Amino acid sequence: MPRLLRRFGRRAGAPVGAAPAEGPRTVLEDLSHRYLLRSSAVDESTVRDLLRDLPADARRPVVVVDVPPDAARNLGEELGTLLGRLSDGEPLAVRLVLSGAAAPAGEAGPLAQRLADAWRITLEAPDAAAVLTPGGLLYVSEPATPGGGWWRFVPDAAPEALGIRLPAPRWQRALARVPAGRVGACVARPVPAGMLLSPADAAAPRPGDPAYAAAAHPEKVSVLLGVPRAAPVPADDLATLLAGLPADARSSVRLVPADGREAVTLAEDVCDLLGTELEVTLGLPLSGDGTAEAAAESVRLLSTEGEFTWSPPLTALKCFPARDDGSRPEPEPTGWSLPGAPAGAGDEPALLLASGARAFAVRSGLWLGKDSAPPREIGRRPTDARALRVTVDSACLTGRERDAHLKGLAALLAELDAPARAHAEIAGPADAAPELVAELRKFAVRTGLAFAAPAETQTAETEVAGLREPGTPAAPLPAVTAAPVTTTGRAPAARPATASSPEPLPVVATTVRAETTAAVPLAGPLPDSASTVSTAESTPAVSRAACTPQAAPAVAVVPTVALTATGPLQSSAARPPATSPEPAPAEAPRTTVRAPAPAVAPAPAPLRPAPTGLSGERDRHAFRELAADIWEEHSGPVGQALIRLPALRSSGEEGANADLIAVRLYLSSGPDDPFGARALAADPDRLRPYAVCLASGLRRLPALRGTLIRAVPQPGIPDDVVPGAVLTCDAPLDVVHAEARGAAVPPDALVRYAIRPVTARRTSVLTRDGDGAGALFAAGTSFTVLARRERGDGSPARVLLAETPGGGGPFREPSAGALEKLDAAARRSAAGETPWPGRCTGPLRLYVPPAS
C-alpha cells in the first residue's frame, strides 16, 4: 500500500480519500465490478441506474466518472487509487467512461494512454463526450477524430479505434462505411441504435431525445425515421439511404418510427421502390432489463409531440412490395407482446381465451372475435399513439357466452402494462344493435375503459370531442449540476394497477450534458504532496485538471402526459393497399358508386364560404367514411403518384393520401355524380369533409400559368357578365390549359371564357403518364370580367377574365398586350382531334354585378 500511495504522490500517513472538510468531494461507489465516482453532495446519482446496465465482470470492469467541478478536489486521487487496485487483478481491459480521456493532448498523448502506461493495464476510453444509454450501450455522438469515438489503449502500444458504440454491435463496422449527410431533402445522422433520417431543416438529436432512447439491437441496424414536430421522411429519400447501405447491413435493417407517425405505409412504399421486403416496428424499441437482446426490448408508441404513450401488443411487421398485378400481400407480424400468447416460429399474435374467443394483437390495439383472423379493415387500421383501440366482434356480444367473453377480455386487459390500460378504449362493431352497444358501454365503465361509439353512429364532431387532451402539463426542466457523462433515461417498470383503475406510467428521460476539456499535460504530483515519484517507477501523478469538467450541464426530467378519451380515434396516415400497378388517367370512367345519402337536387344552394387551408384529422376521417365504398379504387394510384413525386406530400404524409384521393375522386366524378360539382354546390353540409380534403389536396398540386379556357353552353354572353363584374365558382372549376400540348378547343357554338390564372392547379400529375392539359380552380375562386367579345366575323363569343387576388388584395388589370394575348387564345379554331371535355363545360354559378 505505501508503494501505491507514493505512486500517487500522497503522504504515506495520510488517510485514504482525505479531502478538505468544507465542500463536496469525490466518493467511490462499488456496484459489483461497476464503479461510480460521484460527488458526495449527490446521494442519488443520475447515472447509477444506467451504470448497472453496463456489461462488466472481474475481467472487464467499468469505471464511470460523474463528478462536477466543485467536488473534483480529490478526483485524481480516487481515480488513481481505483485503477491501482484494479490493475492488481490483471483485468483484460478496464472501460473508463471519462469524457475526452482518449482525446489527443499534444506530445504527452491522451490521458487514457498515460494511465494505461502508468498502471500497465489496458484501458478503453472515449475521445469526446460519452453517452450512457439504456441497455448498456456506450456511445460517442461527435468523435474528436475521424473514425474515432472509443479507443483501446494498451501499454507501450498504439491506440486502436473501436468505433462510436461500445460494446460494438455486429453491424457497426458495415455502418461505419456509410457517410452521414444529405440524402435528398433529408439528413442521415448516426445514433446509438443505428442511423436517423430526418428532414434537413430539423435539429440534430441530442441525448434525451427519442432518437437516443431507441435500443440498439445486436443483430439489426435500426434506421430511425424523422423527429417529432418535423415533416415526414419521403419514401424516395429513405429508399436512397437503404440502397446505399452495404449488403450485410441492408439485409438486417429494421425501420423505426421516431416522429410519432406510423411507418407501415412508408415501409410499403419503400418496398415498392427497392423491390424487397422490410421490417418495421410500430413504435420505438426501448431496452427492457438492461441487456441488448431482442427479447429484452419493449416497444413504446410516440406522439407527434415527442411524448411516450402506450406499448402496443403488436410490435413489429414485415412489409412486402406490391405484386405484378398491383395487389399487395398483407404485412406479416414479426413481433408482439400479448400476455400469454406464444411468440415463436409459426405462431401468431393471438391468445385463445377460456371462453373460446380469440384475442388478436393488431396495429390499432386488440381485436376479440371467434374467427381465425380479424377482418381486413381491422387489421389495416393504423396505430394511433393516443388510443389503444379494443374492438369486440358482434359474435362475442350475442348469446349466453357474452359474459364469459367479456370476462376473459377484462382479465387480459388487466395483464397489460399500465400505459396500455390508461390509453385503452373499447369499441363495438359497426353493425351492433343498440342493446349490445349499451352492454358494451356498461362493460367499459365497469372496467375503467374509455368507450368509443360504433363507427356508423359516430359523427366527425363526436370524434373531435373524443380527442385526448393532456391530463397534466409537462413538468419544467430543473437545472441540476451534473457530470462529464451524458445519459439517456429509461421508462421505469410498470406500477401495479387494476383494470378498473388504470394508472398512467411516467416515463423519465434524463439528460446529463457536459463539455469537458481535452486531456491536459501532466504537471507533476498533486498539490500538498510531500513525496516524490520514484524515477525507477516512472509513474506520473494524475492531474486534477485532467479529470475536471469545465461546464456543468442540466438534467431534464420529462414525465409522460396521461391521456384519456371518450370517443374513437383513427389516424389517416395509412392507406389501403394498391389495386393497380400505376395511376389511372384523371379522365377515368366516372365513379358510379353512390355516396351514402339520398340523391341531391341539381339546383344550386346559396354560396357559403369555401374551405381553405390544409385538412385536419377529423375531416380526413369523416371523408373516408363518406367514400368508404370507393376508397381503394383511388388509394392505389394516389400512392403511386406520391412515390413518383414525393413533393406532393407537402406539409405532412398523414394528410397527403386523403387529400389527393379527394382530388382524384372529383376528377373521376361527373357533375351529377355523388361527388361531383353539383353535389358539392347543392349539399355543402354533408360533403363538407370531402370539400375540405379536396381544397387541401389542390394546395398540394403544382400551380399553373398561362391561359385557361372554360366553355359555357349558351347562345350568347349573359347580360350581367359585363366588365367589372365578379364571377365566383361554388365548386372546383375544371378548365383546359390552352398552351398545353394537344390541348382541346371548345366548339364555336359555346361561349368561351379565357382566364388569366393565379392559383390554378395542374392535375396531370395524378394521371398515368403525368401529362395532360387539365387544371382546376378551388371552390370559391373569384374572377373579374375584363372584357366581353360578341360573336362575329366567324369568331366565337368569348369573355376575358382574370383571377381576383384572394385575401382582399388589390386587383391590377392586365396590360393591353396581355389582354390581346388572352383574346387570341380564346379565338383559336376548334379544328383538332382532341375532343372538348364535357367536365370543362358549364356556367360559373354565381354572378356578382359590378357596383354602380
Coordinates of N, CA and C in Angstrom, one line a residue, residues 282 312-318 331-353 357-369 371-374 378-379 412 416:
L282 N -43.7 -0.8 -34.8 CA -44.8 0.1 -34.7 C -44.6 1.2 -33.7
P312 N -47.7 -1.1 -27.7 CA -48.7 -1.8 -28.5 C -48.5 -3.3 -28.3
P313 N -49.6 -4.1 -28.3 CA -49.4 -5.6 -28.2 C -48.7 -6.1 -29.5
L314 N -49.0 -5.5 -30.6 CA -48.3 -5.9 -31.9 C -47.1 -4.9 -32.0
T315 N -45.9 -5.4 -32.1 CA -44.7 -4.6 -32.0 C -44.0 -4.4 -33.3
A316 N -44.1 -5.3 -34.3 CA -43.3 -5.2 -35.5 C -44.0 -6.0 -36.6
L317 N -43.8 -5.6 -37.8 CA -44.4 -6.2 -39.0 C -43.3 -6.3 -40.1
K318 N -43.5 -7.3 -41.0 CA -42.7 -7.3 -42.2 C -43.6 -6.9 -43.4
P331 N -49.1 -7.2 -44.5 CA -48.0 -7.2 -43.6 C -48.0 -8.4 -42.7
E332 N -46.9 -9.0 -42.4 CA -46.8 -10.2 -41.6 C -46.3 -9.9 -40.2
P333 N -47.0 -10.2 -39.2 CA -46.5 -9.9 -37.8 C -45.2 -10.6 -37.5
T334 N -44.2 -9.9 -37.0 CA -42.9 -10.5 -36.6 C -42.6 -10.3 -35.2
G335 N -43.4 -9.5 -34.5 CA -43.1 -9.3 -33.0 C -44.4 -8.9 -32.3
W336 N -44.6 -9.4 -31.1 CA -45.8 -9.0 -30.4 C -45.5 -9.2 -28.9
S337 N -46.2 -8.5 -28.0 CA -46.1 -8.7 -26.6 C -47.5 -8.9 -26.0
L338 N -48.2 -9.8 -26.5 CA -49.5 -10.1 -25.9 C -49.4 -11.1 -24.8
P339 N -49.8 -10.7 -23.6 CA -49.6 -11.6 -22.4 C -50.2 -13.0 -22.6
G340 N -49.4 -14.0 -22.5 CA -49.9 -15.4 -22.6 C -49.8 -15.9 -24.0
A341 N -49.6 -15.1 -25.0 CA -49.6 -15.6 -26.4 C -48.2 -16.1 -26.7
P342 N -48.1 -17.2 -27.4 CA -46.7 -17.7 -27.8 C -46.1 -16.8 -28.8
A343 N -44.8 -16.7 -28.8 CA -44.1 -15.9 -29.8 C -42.9 -16.6 -30.3
G344 N -43.2 -17.6 -31.2 CA -42.1 -18.4 -31.8 C -42.4 -18.6 -33.3
A345 N -41.6 -19.3 -33.9 CA -41.7 -19.6 -35.3 C -43.1 -20.3 -35.6
G346 N -43.8 -19.8 -36.5 CA -45.1 -20.4 -36.9 C -46.3 -20.0 -36.0
D347 N -46.0 -19.2 -34.9 CA -47.0 -18.7 -34.1 C -47.7 -17.4 -34.7
E348 N -48.8 -17.0 -34.1 CA -49.4 -15.8 -34.5 C -49.7 -15.0 -33.3
P349 N -49.9 -13.7 -33.4 CA -50.2 -12.8 -32.3 C -51.6 -12.9 -31.8
A350 N -51.9 -14.1 -31.2 CA -53.3 -14.3 -30.8 C -53.2 -15.2 -29.5
L351 N -54.3 -15.0 -28.7 CA -54.4 -15.7 -27.5 C -55.8 -16.3 -27.4
L352 N -55.9 -17.6 -27.2 CA -57.2 -18.3 -27.0 C -57.7 -18.1 -25.6
L353 N -58.9 -17.4 -25.4 CA -59.4 -17.2 -24.1 C -60.2 -18.5 -23.6
A357 N -63.2 -17.5 -27.3 CA -62.9 -16.4 -28.2 C -61.4 -16.2 -28.4
R358 N -61.0 -15.5 -29.4 CA -59.6 -15.3 -29.6 C -59.3 -13.8 -29.6
A359 N -58.2 -13.5 -28.9 CA -57.8 -12.1 -28.9 C -56.6 -11.9 -29.8
F360 N -56.7 -11.0 -30.7 CA -55.6 -10.8 -31.7 C -54.9 -9.5 -31.4
A361 N -53.6 -9.4 -31.5 CA -52.9 -8.1 -31.4 C -52.9 -7.6 -32.9
V362 N -53.4 -6.4 -33.0 CA -53.4 -5.7 -34.3 C -52.8 -4.4 -34.2
R363 N -52.6 -3.7 -35.3 CA -51.9 -2.4 -35.3 C -52.5 -1.4 -34.4
S364 N -53.8 -1.4 -34.4 CA -54.5 -0.4 -33.6 C -54.7 -0.8 -32.2
G365 N -54.4 -2.0 -31.8 CA -54.6 -2.5 -30.4 C -54.9 -3.9 -30.3
L366 N -56.2 -4.3 -30.0 CA -56.7 -5.6 -29.9 C -58.0 -5.8 -30.6
W367 N -58.2 -7.1 -31.0 CA -59.5 -7.5 -31.6 C -59.9 -8.8 -31.0
L368 N -61.2 -8.8 -30.5 CA -61.7 -10.0 -29.9 C -62.8 -10.6 -30.8
G369 N -62.7 -11.8 -31.2 CA -63.7 -12.4 -32.0 C -63.6 -13.9 -32.0
D371 N -63.5 -15.7 -35.2 CA -62.9 -16.1 -36.4 C -61.4 -16.4 -36.2
S372 N -60.8 -17.0 -37.3 CA -59.4 -17.4 -37.2 C -58.5 -16.2 -37.4
A373 N -59.1 -15.1 -37.9 CA -58.3 -13.8 -38.1 C -59.2 -12.6 -38.1
P374 N -58.7 -11.5 -37.7 CA -59.6 -10.3 -37.7 C -59.9 -9.8 -39.1
I378 N -60.0 -4.2 -39.9 CA -59.5 -4.0 -38.5 C -57.9 -4.2 -38.6
G379 N -57.5 -5.2 -39.3 CA -56.0 -5.4 -39.4 C -55.3 -4.2 -40.0
L412 N -57.6 -10.2 -19.6 CA -56.5 -9.9 -20.5 C -56.0 -8.5 -20.4
L416 N -52.2 -6.2 -19.2 CA -51.4 -5.3 -20.0 C -50.7 -4.3 -19.0

